[in-house]
Amino acid sequence: MKEFDVVVVGAGPAGGHCARILASKGYNVLLAEQHENFERNNFSSAATPLETLKKFDLPEQVVATPWNKLEIITSKITRTWNSSEVLGVVFDFAKLRTFLAEEVKKHGGEVYLGYRCYQNDGNIVYLRNKKGETIQAQSKVIVDATGYSRSIMYRNKKERIPFSKAIGIEYLIQVSPEVYYPYANNLVFFLGHHWSPSGYGWIFPMDNLKLKVGVAQIDEAHHILKKIEVPRYYIEQIIKDHIGIGIDDYHLIESHGSIIEYSLGLNDCYYRGNIIAIGDAVSTVNYLGGEGIRHAMDGAQIAVRQIERFLAGDVKDFGDYQKEMLKIYRSCWSKSEQLSRKVYLQYSDARIDQGVSSLKYLSTKEILDILFNYRFEQYFKGIKGYLWKKITRIFASFTIK
Ligand SMILES: Cc1cc2nc3c(=O)[nH]c(=O)nc-3n(C[C@H](O)[C@H](O)[C@H](O)COP(=O)(O)OP(=O)(O)OC[C@H]3O[C@@H](n4cnc5c(N)ncnc54)[C@H](O)[C@@H]3O)c2cc1C
């Protein structure tokens, strides 16, 4: 049986980054992933602000395209924010995870692709590939980086706590240069009952004239709408009515998707014995727009610090990791949950139009603060600005008379 300091199960952004740092520090690490290659579950639309590249030391090769424009579209309103500078990038999600796994190997760690962890027992992890070949690995620490499935932390369904479930589906389409051009460098988000009730939609640019068109829906009843169509209906509506092309005008390269299971209030199990959970396995994905890559990697870095202390015998459990994560995320994520659930599941279409309309008084920096730094006080500043302008306009009309 092979022996490791740390076995990381799941080679998403959280697991890949965690194993990469540990391997670079000289620990004996195994990164195990159930898929044989990263094209197999290339589900994420993978947009991120620019800081992510520098913060996690990521090279240009993992970037599909930069963006410097943001657009929010509702049933009646379109709001746009521009910058002359690059504001962020859309990753090539497969290349990002390939890079992280390569880094693990470069630093002397082992990577088993195509191996699913089907059981874990104390210090032993059992892995099996599609041919039925099994490997047993012994490890001082086991990292659950299996995303929403949390398959190491919860051994069976009965143990699982309740989660808020969302489904995200995306089309990767190839279009002509004329169709592509308005979307190059542009993140477009859709809100409201027409485009994407119970969630949001998006068009993100990729390289080589490719666009990602997707919709995410929370799997719960809408407070106003009785019937919601399946995500594909809204994706095809965005392609037909917003991009303005018919089925013969684009090539559907692939359609992919995944599930997000998020613990409202962050009540996830962060550790049990020598198991520590990171990334989506502890709901690091933000509820507002499903941005999770940056936070999965951030959480991995925090986990590494505690894993080192655990391996050195300085701590007996990962309680400090849970404390640190909740200190960073709980209050901020809770505001995000509350706002998102109102917009996605409760508000009338007119109210969503009105809310987005009020954002016109915000600068590009302020809108980035809402979407990527979750500073919702900016939103209320926008509403105050909107009301103030309205009052001034009414007042002006009286004084002219
Ligand atoms: C449709 C969609 C669009 C998104 N768009 C964005 C976006 O634009 N920007 C952004 O920042 N985030 C986005 N996200 C969220 C982001 O992709 C996730 O938050 C992020 O991938 C979480 O990383 P992770 O490593 O925790 O989990 P994952 O990326 O889910 O990785 C978990 C890995 O574990 C493997 N695994 C699971 N079980 C086992 C097992 N038993 N044995 C071995 N391997 C196993 C899985 O195959 C997978 O590779 C999106 C999510 C979805 C669903």
Short mmCIF file of C-alpha atoms in Angstrom, two decimals, residues 3-290:
data_model
loop_
_atom_site.label_atom_id
_atom_site.label_comp_id
_atom_site.label_asym_id
_atom_site.label_seq_id
_atom_site.Cartn_x
_atom_site.Cartn_y
_atom_site.Cartn_z
CA GLU A 3 1.66 5.98 1.89
CA PHE A 4 1.10 9.72 1.67
CA ASP A 5 1.06 12.75 3.95
CA VAL A 6 -2.07 14.00 2.20
CA VAL A 7 -4.51 12.44 -0.28
CA VAL A 8 -6.63 15.05 -2.04
CA VAL A 9 -9.78 13.61 -3.62
CA GLY A 10 -11.13 15.71 -6.52
CA ALA A 11 -8.99 17.73 -8.92
CA GLY A 12 -11.20 20.81 -9.33
CA PRO A 13 -9.76 24.28 -8.62
CA ALA A 14 -9.89 23.59 -4.84
CA GLY A 15 -8.25 20.14 -4.87
CA GLY A 16 -5.76 20.98 -7.63
CA HIS A 17 -4.59 24.14 -5.88
CA CYS A 18 -4.43 22.47 -2.45
CA ALA A 19 -2.33 19.57 -3.78
CA ARG A 20 -0.16 21.99 -5.77
CA ILE A 21 0.77 24.06 -2.70
CA LEU A 22 1.37 21.02 -0.49
CA ALA A 23 3.55 19.35 -3.13
CA SER A 24 5.54 22.57 -3.62
CA LYS A 25 6.22 22.61 0.13
CA GLY A 26 7.66 19.12 -0.07
CA TYR A 27 4.77 17.06 1.32
CA ASN A 28 4.11 13.62 -0.11
CA VAL A 29 0.81 14.24 -1.92
CA LEU A 30 -1.62 12.27 -4.06
CA LEU A 31 -4.28 14.06 -6.14
CA ALA A 32 -7.01 11.66 -7.29
CA GLU A 33 -9.71 12.54 -9.84
CA GLN A 34 -12.54 10.33 -11.08
CA HIS A 35 -12.43 11.68 -14.66
CA GLU A 36 -9.72 10.50 -17.03
CA ASN A 37 -9.15 14.00 -18.40
CA PHE A 38 -10.36 17.51 -17.71
CA GLU A 39 -12.34 17.83 -20.95
CA ARG A 40 -14.78 15.27 -19.51
CA ASN A 41 -16.35 17.57 -16.93
CA ASN A 42 -15.63 20.97 -18.44
CA PHE A 43 -18.74 22.41 -16.83
CA SER A 44 -17.77 25.83 -15.47
CA SER A 45 -18.24 29.10 -17.35
CA ALA A 46 -15.20 30.15 -15.37
CA ALA A 47 -15.32 33.96 -15.40
CA THR A 48 -13.25 35.64 -12.74
CA PRO A 49 -11.88 39.08 -11.84
CA LEU A 50 -8.31 39.89 -12.83
CA GLU A 51 -6.92 39.60 -9.29
CA THR A 52 -7.38 35.78 -9.43
CA LEU A 53 -4.43 35.33 -11.83
CA LYS A 54 -1.98 37.17 -9.62
CA LYS A 55 -3.32 35.95 -6.29
CA PHE A 56 -2.95 32.28 -7.26
CA ASP A 57 0.03 32.66 -9.54
CA LEU A 58 -1.76 31.42 -12.67
CA PRO A 59 -0.19 31.74 -16.13
CA GLU A 60 -1.69 33.20 -19.34
CA GLN A 61 -2.01 29.69 -20.77
CA VAL A 62 -5.09 28.96 -18.62
CA VAL A 63 -6.92 32.05 -19.89
CA ALA A 64 -9.40 31.75 -22.78
CA THR A 65 -10.07 35.47 -23.11
CA PRO A 66 -9.95 38.73 -21.14
CA TRP A 67 -13.01 40.92 -20.46
CA ASN A 68 -13.39 44.64 -19.85
CA LYS A 69 -17.14 45.19 -20.21
CA LEU A 70 -20.15 44.13 -18.14
CA GLU A 71 -23.79 44.13 -19.13
CA ILE A 72 -26.93 43.31 -17.11
CA ILE A 73 -30.08 42.69 -19.12
CA THR A 74 -33.59 42.31 -17.70
CA SER A 75 -36.95 42.03 -19.48
CA LYS A 76 -36.98 45.80 -20.16
CA ILE A 77 -33.63 47.27 -19.07
CA THR A 78 -30.03 47.02 -20.29
CA ARG A 79 -27.19 48.48 -18.23
CA THR A 80 -23.57 48.53 -19.43
CA TRP A 81 -20.25 49.29 -17.72
CA ASN A 82 -16.97 49.64 -19.60
CA SER A 83 -13.33 50.04 -18.80
CA SER A 84 -10.33 50.78 -20.98
CA GLU A 85 -8.42 48.25 -18.86
CA VAL A 86 -8.83 44.50 -18.56
CA LEU A 87 -11.15 43.75 -15.62
CA GLY A 88 -10.98 39.98 -15.59
CA VAL A 89 -10.68 36.80 -17.60
CA VAL A 90 -12.68 33.79 -18.64
CA PHE A 91 -10.64 30.69 -17.89
CA ASP A 92 -10.36 27.70 -20.10
CA PHE A 93 -11.60 25.52 -17.21
CA ALA A 94 -9.99 22.35 -18.58
CA LYS A 95 -6.64 24.10 -19.03
CA LEU A 96 -6.81 25.60 -15.53
CA ARG A 97 -7.28 22.20 -13.89
CA THR A 98 -4.71 20.55 -16.19
CA PHE A 99 -2.19 23.21 -15.20
CA LEU A 100 -2.81 22.66 -11.47
CA ALA A 101 -2.44 18.87 -11.83
CA GLU A 102 0.77 19.33 -13.85
CA GLU A 103 2.12 21.57 -11.10
CA VAL A 104 1.48 18.83 -8.54
CA LYS A 105 3.56 16.42 -10.64
CA LYS A 106 6.25 19.04 -11.26
CA HIS A 107 6.69 19.42 -7.50
CA GLY A 108 6.98 15.66 -6.98
CA GLY A 109 3.37 14.81 -6.12
CA GLU A 110 1.38 11.98 -7.72
CA VAL A 111 -1.77 12.46 -9.82
CA TYR A 112 -4.18 9.59 -10.56
CA LEU A 113 -6.69 10.56 -13.23
CA GLY A 114 -9.64 8.23 -13.84
CA TYR A 115 -9.69 6.99 -10.24
CA ARG A 116 -12.82 7.42 -8.16
CA CYS A 117 -12.63 7.26 -4.39
CA TYR A 118 -15.40 4.79 -3.53
CA GLN A 119 -14.61 4.30 0.13
CA ASN A 120 -12.52 5.75 2.91
CA ASP A 121 -11.87 4.24 6.27
CA GLY A 122 -9.73 6.00 8.86
CA ASN A 123 -6.40 6.60 7.16
CA ILE A 124 -7.15 4.45 4.12
CA VAL A 125 -8.57 5.68 0.83
CA TYR A 126 -9.89 3.18 -1.73
CA LEU A 127 -9.69 4.20 -5.38
CA ARG A 128 -11.03 2.40 -8.45
CA ASN A 129 -10.79 3.06 -12.18
CA LYS A 130 -13.27 2.13 -14.94
CA LYS A 131 -11.52 -1.18 -15.59
CA GLY A 132 -12.21 -2.13 -11.98
CA GLU A 133 -8.54 -1.84 -10.95
CA THR A 134 -8.28 -0.70 -7.35
CA ILE A 135 -5.62 1.11 -5.39
CA GLN A 136 -5.43 1.59 -1.65
CA ALA A 137 -3.59 4.58 -0.28
CA GLN A 138 -2.75 5.33 3.32
CA SER A 139 -2.72 8.99 4.33
CA LYS A 140 -2.32 11.12 7.44
CA VAL A 141 -4.81 13.67 6.08
CA ILE A 142 -7.62 13.20 3.54
CA VAL A 143 -8.96 16.26 1.71
CA ASP A 144 -12.56 16.18 0.45
CA ALA A 145 -12.37 18.37 -2.67
CA THR A 146 -15.17 16.49 -4.43
CA GLY A 147 -17.33 19.57 -5.00
CA TYR A 148 -21.08 19.42 -4.40
CA SER A 149 -21.02 15.61 -4.04
CA ARG A 150 -19.02 15.85 -0.78
CA SER A 151 -18.44 12.16 -1.23
CA ILE A 152 -15.72 11.77 1.41
CA MET A 153 -17.32 13.81 4.17
CA TYR A 154 -20.74 12.17 3.91
CA ARG A 155 -20.51 8.41 3.54
CA ASN A 156 -24.22 8.04 2.79
CA LYS A 157 -27.23 10.17 1.91
CA LYS A 158 -28.68 9.96 5.40
CA GLU A 159 -25.71 11.85 6.85
CA ARG A 160 -26.16 14.78 4.48
CA ILE A 161 -27.56 18.07 5.76
CA PRO A 162 -30.21 19.91 3.65
CA PHE A 163 -28.81 21.91 0.72
CA SER A 164 -30.19 24.54 -1.62
CA LYS A 165 -29.78 23.01 -5.05
CA ALA A 166 -29.18 24.87 -8.32
CA ILE A 167 -28.72 23.47 -11.80
CA GLY A 168 -26.44 25.19 -14.31
CA ILE A 169 -26.49 24.27 -18.00
CA GLU A 170 -24.34 25.86 -20.69
CA TYR A 171 -24.01 25.67 -24.48
CA LEU A 172 -20.56 26.18 -25.99
CA ILE A 173 -21.25 27.53 -29.46
CA GLN A 174 -19.09 28.56 -32.42
CA VAL A 175 -20.32 31.65 -34.27
CA SER A 176 -19.23 33.89 -37.14
CA PRO A 177 -16.87 36.87 -36.48
CA GLU A 178 -19.78 39.34 -36.97
CA VAL A 179 -21.87 37.56 -34.33
CA TYR A 180 -18.92 37.11 -31.97
CA TYR A 181 -17.60 40.67 -32.08
CA PRO A 182 -20.24 42.40 -29.83
CA TYR A 183 -19.62 39.73 -27.16
CA ALA A 184 -15.82 39.66 -27.30
CA ASN A 185 -14.45 40.99 -23.97
CA ASN A 186 -17.98 41.31 -22.61
CA LEU A 187 -19.68 39.49 -19.70
CA VAL A 188 -23.44 39.62 -20.24
CA PHE A 189 -25.80 38.62 -17.41
CA PHE A 190 -29.56 38.09 -17.76
CA LEU A 191 -32.07 38.54 -14.95
CA GLY A 192 -35.85 38.56 -14.70
CA HIS A 193 -38.86 36.49 -15.61
CA HIS A 194 -38.43 36.67 -19.36
CA TRP A 195 -34.80 35.56 -19.71
CA SER A 196 -34.14 33.42 -16.68
CA PRO A 197 -36.73 33.10 -13.91
CA SER A 198 -35.55 31.34 -10.70
CA GLY A 199 -31.95 32.25 -11.48
CA TYR A 200 -29.85 34.05 -14.05
CA GLY A 201 -28.45 33.62 -17.52
CA TRP A 202 -25.19 34.61 -19.18
CA ILE A 203 -23.16 34.96 -22.36
CA PHE A 204 -19.40 34.79 -21.80
CA PRO A 205 -16.78 34.96 -24.56
CA MET A 206 -14.23 32.22 -25.17
CA ASP A 207 -11.30 32.15 -27.61
CA ASN A 208 -11.60 31.28 -31.32
CA LEU A 209 -15.09 32.72 -31.92
CA LYS A 210 -16.71 30.60 -29.23
CA LEU A 211 -19.39 31.80 -26.80
CA LYS A 212 -20.69 30.21 -23.63
CA VAL A 213 -24.43 30.70 -23.22
CA GLY A 214 -25.85 29.40 -19.98
CA VAL A 215 -28.64 29.48 -17.45
CA ALA A 216 -28.63 28.57 -13.75
CA GLN A 217 -31.87 27.87 -11.90
CA ILE A 218 -32.54 27.32 -8.23
CA ASP A 219 -34.48 24.09 -7.83
CA GLU A 220 -37.31 25.57 -5.73
CA ALA A 221 -40.81 26.93 -6.40
CA HIS A 222 -40.99 30.54 -7.60
CA HIS A 223 -43.21 32.73 -5.40
CA ILE A 224 -45.00 34.35 -8.35
CA LEU A 225 -44.53 32.21 -11.45
CA LYS A 226 -46.42 28.92 -11.55
CA LYS A 227 -44.46 27.37 -14.42
CA ILE A 228 -40.73 27.61 -15.17
CA GLU A 229 -39.31 26.04 -18.34
CA VAL A 230 -36.16 23.90 -18.31
CA PRO A 231 -32.78 25.73 -18.65
CA ARG A 232 -32.38 24.72 -22.31
CA TYR A 233 -35.54 26.67 -23.20
CA TYR A 234 -34.04 29.92 -21.84
CA ILE A 235 -30.59 29.25 -23.35
CA GLU A 236 -32.13 28.80 -26.79
CA GLN A 237 -34.26 31.91 -26.24
CA ILE A 238 -31.12 33.95 -25.43
CA ILE A 239 -29.42 32.64 -28.59
CA LYS A 240 -32.46 33.30 -30.79
CA ASP A 241 -33.81 36.55 -29.35
CA HIS A 242 -30.76 38.25 -27.86
CA ILE A 243 -27.84 37.11 -30.00
CA GLY A 244 -30.33 37.03 -32.88
CA ILE A 245 -29.22 33.87 -34.69
CA GLY A 246 -31.07 30.78 -35.82
CA ILE A 247 -30.11 27.16 -35.34
CA ASP A 248 -28.26 27.09 -38.70
CA ASP A 249 -26.13 30.12 -37.78
CA TYR A 250 -24.13 28.47 -35.00
CA HIS A 251 -22.37 25.21 -34.30
CA LEU A 252 -23.17 23.62 -30.95
CA ILE A 253 -19.76 22.30 -29.88
CA GLU A 254 -21.04 20.83 -26.65
CA SER A 255 -23.61 21.27 -23.94
CA HIS A 256 -22.50 20.71 -20.37
CA GLY A 257 -23.60 21.50 -16.86
CA SER A 258 -23.43 20.64 -13.25
CA ILE A 259 -25.17 20.99 -9.95
CA ILE A 260 -24.43 23.33 -7.11
CA GLU A 261 -25.54 22.22 -3.66
CA TYR A 262 -25.11 25.03 -1.25
CA SER A 263 -25.68 25.09 2.50
CA LEU A 264 -27.75 28.19 3.35
CA GLY A 265 -26.13 29.77 6.41
CA LEU A 266 -22.92 27.76 5.80
CA ASN A 267 -23.73 24.80 8.02
CA ASP A 268 -21.44 22.43 6.15
CA CYS A 269 -19.29 19.87 7.91
CA TYR A 270 -15.76 21.30 7.53
CA TYR A 271 -13.85 18.42 9.10
CA ARG A 272 -14.24 15.03 10.69
CA GLY A 273 -11.23 13.27 12.22
CA ASN A 274 -8.42 13.50 9.68
CA ILE A 275 -10.77 14.58 6.86
CA ILE A 276 -10.94 18.25 5.85
CA ALA A 277 -13.36 19.59 3.21
CA ILE A 278 -12.58 22.45 0.82
CA GLY A 279 -14.16 24.34 -2.11
CA ASP A 280 -17.76 23.66 -3.12
CA ALA A 281 -17.76 20.83 -0.56
CA VAL A 282 -18.08 23.62 2.04
CA SER A 283 -20.16 26.01 -0.11
CA THR A 284 -17.42 28.46 -1.06
CA VAL A 285 -19.36 29.23 -4.27
CA ASN A 286 -21.19 32.54 -4.01
CA TYR A 287 -24.97 32.25 -4.26
CA LEU A 288 -25.41 35.50 -6.22
CA GLY A 289 -23.77 34.59 -9.50
CA GLY A 290 -22.26 31.16 -8.85
#
